[in-house]
CSV table of C-alpha atoms in Angstrom, one decimal:
chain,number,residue,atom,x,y,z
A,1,UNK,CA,-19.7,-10.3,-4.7
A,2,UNK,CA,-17.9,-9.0,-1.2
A,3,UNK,CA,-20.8,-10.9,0.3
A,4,UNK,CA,-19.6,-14.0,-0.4
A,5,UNK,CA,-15.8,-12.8,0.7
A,6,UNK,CA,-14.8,-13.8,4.4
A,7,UNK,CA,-14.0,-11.4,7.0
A,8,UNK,CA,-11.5,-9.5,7.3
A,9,UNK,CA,-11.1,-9.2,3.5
A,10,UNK,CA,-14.6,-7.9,2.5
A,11,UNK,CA,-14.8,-5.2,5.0
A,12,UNK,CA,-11.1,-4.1,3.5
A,13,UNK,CA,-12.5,-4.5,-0.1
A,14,UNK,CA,-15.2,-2.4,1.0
A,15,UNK,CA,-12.6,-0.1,2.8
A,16,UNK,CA,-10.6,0.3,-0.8
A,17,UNK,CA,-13.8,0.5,-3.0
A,18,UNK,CA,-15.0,3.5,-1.0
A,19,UNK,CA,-11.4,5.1,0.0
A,20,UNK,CA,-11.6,4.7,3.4
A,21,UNK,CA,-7.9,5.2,4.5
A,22,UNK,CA,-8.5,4.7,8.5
A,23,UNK,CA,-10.4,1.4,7.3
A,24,UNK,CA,-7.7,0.5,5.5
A,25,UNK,CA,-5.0,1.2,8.0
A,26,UNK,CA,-7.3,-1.0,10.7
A,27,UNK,CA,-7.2,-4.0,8.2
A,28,UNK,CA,-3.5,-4.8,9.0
A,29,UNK,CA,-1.4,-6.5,11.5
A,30,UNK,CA,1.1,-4.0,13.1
A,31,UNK,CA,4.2,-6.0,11.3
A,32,UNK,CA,2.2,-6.8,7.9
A,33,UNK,CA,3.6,-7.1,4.3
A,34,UNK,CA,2.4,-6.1,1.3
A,35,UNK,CA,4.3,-7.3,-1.7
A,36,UNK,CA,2.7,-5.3,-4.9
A,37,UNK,CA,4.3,-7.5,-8.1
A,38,UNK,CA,7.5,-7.5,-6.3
A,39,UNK,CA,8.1,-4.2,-4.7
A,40,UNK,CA,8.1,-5.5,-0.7
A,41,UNK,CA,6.5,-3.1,1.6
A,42,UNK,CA,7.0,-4.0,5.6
A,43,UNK,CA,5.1,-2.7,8.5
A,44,UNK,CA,2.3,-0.5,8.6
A,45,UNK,CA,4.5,3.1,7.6
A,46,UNK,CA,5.8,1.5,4.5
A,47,UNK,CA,2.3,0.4,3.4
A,48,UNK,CA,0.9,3.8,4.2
A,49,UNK,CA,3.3,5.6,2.5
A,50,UNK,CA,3.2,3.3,-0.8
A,51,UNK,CA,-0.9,3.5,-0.1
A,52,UNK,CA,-0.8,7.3,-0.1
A,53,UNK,CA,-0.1,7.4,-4.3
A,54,UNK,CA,-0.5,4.0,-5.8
A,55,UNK,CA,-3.6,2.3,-3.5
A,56,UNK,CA,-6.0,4.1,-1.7
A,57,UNK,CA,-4.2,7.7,-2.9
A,58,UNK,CA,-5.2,6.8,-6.4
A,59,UNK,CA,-8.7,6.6,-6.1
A,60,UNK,CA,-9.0,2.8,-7.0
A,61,UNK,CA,-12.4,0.7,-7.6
A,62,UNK,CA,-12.0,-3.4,-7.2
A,63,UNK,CA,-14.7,-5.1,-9.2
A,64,UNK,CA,-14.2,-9.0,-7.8
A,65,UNK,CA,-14.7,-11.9,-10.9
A,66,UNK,CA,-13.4,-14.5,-8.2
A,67,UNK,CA,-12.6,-15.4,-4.2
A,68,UNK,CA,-10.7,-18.7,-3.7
A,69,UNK,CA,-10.8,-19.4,0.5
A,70,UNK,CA,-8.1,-21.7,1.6
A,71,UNK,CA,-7.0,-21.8,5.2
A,72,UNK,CA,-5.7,-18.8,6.5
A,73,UNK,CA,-5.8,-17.2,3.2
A,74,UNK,CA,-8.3,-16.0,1.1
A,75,UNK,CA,-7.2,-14.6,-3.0
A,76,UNK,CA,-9.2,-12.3,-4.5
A,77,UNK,CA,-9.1,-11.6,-8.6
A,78,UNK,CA,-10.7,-9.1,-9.9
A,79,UNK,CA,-10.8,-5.8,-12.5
A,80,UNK,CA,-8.9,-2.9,-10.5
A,81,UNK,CA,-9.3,0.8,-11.9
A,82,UNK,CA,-7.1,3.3,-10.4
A,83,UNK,CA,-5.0,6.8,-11.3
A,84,UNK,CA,-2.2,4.9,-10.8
A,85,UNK,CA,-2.7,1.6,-12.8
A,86,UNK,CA,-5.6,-0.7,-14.4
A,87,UNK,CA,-6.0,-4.3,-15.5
A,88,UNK,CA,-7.5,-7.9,-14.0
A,89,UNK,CA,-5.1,-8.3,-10.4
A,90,UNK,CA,-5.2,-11.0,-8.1
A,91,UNK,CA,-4.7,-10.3,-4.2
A,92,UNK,CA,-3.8,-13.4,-1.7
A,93,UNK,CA,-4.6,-12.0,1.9
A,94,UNK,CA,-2.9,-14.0,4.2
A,95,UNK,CA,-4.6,-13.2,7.8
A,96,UNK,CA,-3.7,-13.6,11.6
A,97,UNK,CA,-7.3,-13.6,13.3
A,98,UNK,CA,-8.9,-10.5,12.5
A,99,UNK,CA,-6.4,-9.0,10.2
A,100,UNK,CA,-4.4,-9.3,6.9
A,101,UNK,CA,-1.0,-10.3,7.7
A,102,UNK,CA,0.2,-9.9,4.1
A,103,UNK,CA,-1.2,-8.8,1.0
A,104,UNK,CA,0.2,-10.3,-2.5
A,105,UNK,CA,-0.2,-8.7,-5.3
A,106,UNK,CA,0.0,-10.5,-8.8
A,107,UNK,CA,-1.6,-9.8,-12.4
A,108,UNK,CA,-5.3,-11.7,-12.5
């Protein structure tokens, strides 16, 4: 299904999936957000350090059941499997050129 994703999010799908943490850390905008169910993570050393133990740190798999496109945003849902938690998510990347300016996190 990451075929059918748009750019930059499929290569950082792929990034996650295979626990690639330099691919991860390229996916970003220097200034990004990540907001995981409420807990608001700013700039690239707060998102590594959250990354670290509940994203890429916990070993996760992202098996995709949907991709909604919209201009300048693209939301994934899909069945996430991790040491750190489990259940359908949804993910809205919103993206500045190239990379994800922000990354929402939500229950799928």
């Amino acid at each position: 299904m990451t075929n059918s994703i748009p750019e930059p999010v499929s290569s950082f799908i792929d990034a996650v999936n295979n626990h690639r943490e330099t691919a991860f850390d390229e996916a970003f905008t220097a200034g990004a957000v990540v907001d995981d169910w409420g807990k608001v993570l700013t700039g690239l050393d707060q998102i590594n350090d959250w990354s670290a133990t509940e994203f890429i740190g916990s070993s996760p798999t992202l098996t995709i059941t949907s991709v909604a496109v919209e201009e300048g945003s693209v939301t994934v849902v899909g069945d996430w499997r991790s040491s750190h938690a489990n259940g359908p998510s949804s993910f809205r990347f919103d993206l500045d050129g190239d990379r994800i300016a922000a990354m929402v996190i939500r229950a799928g």
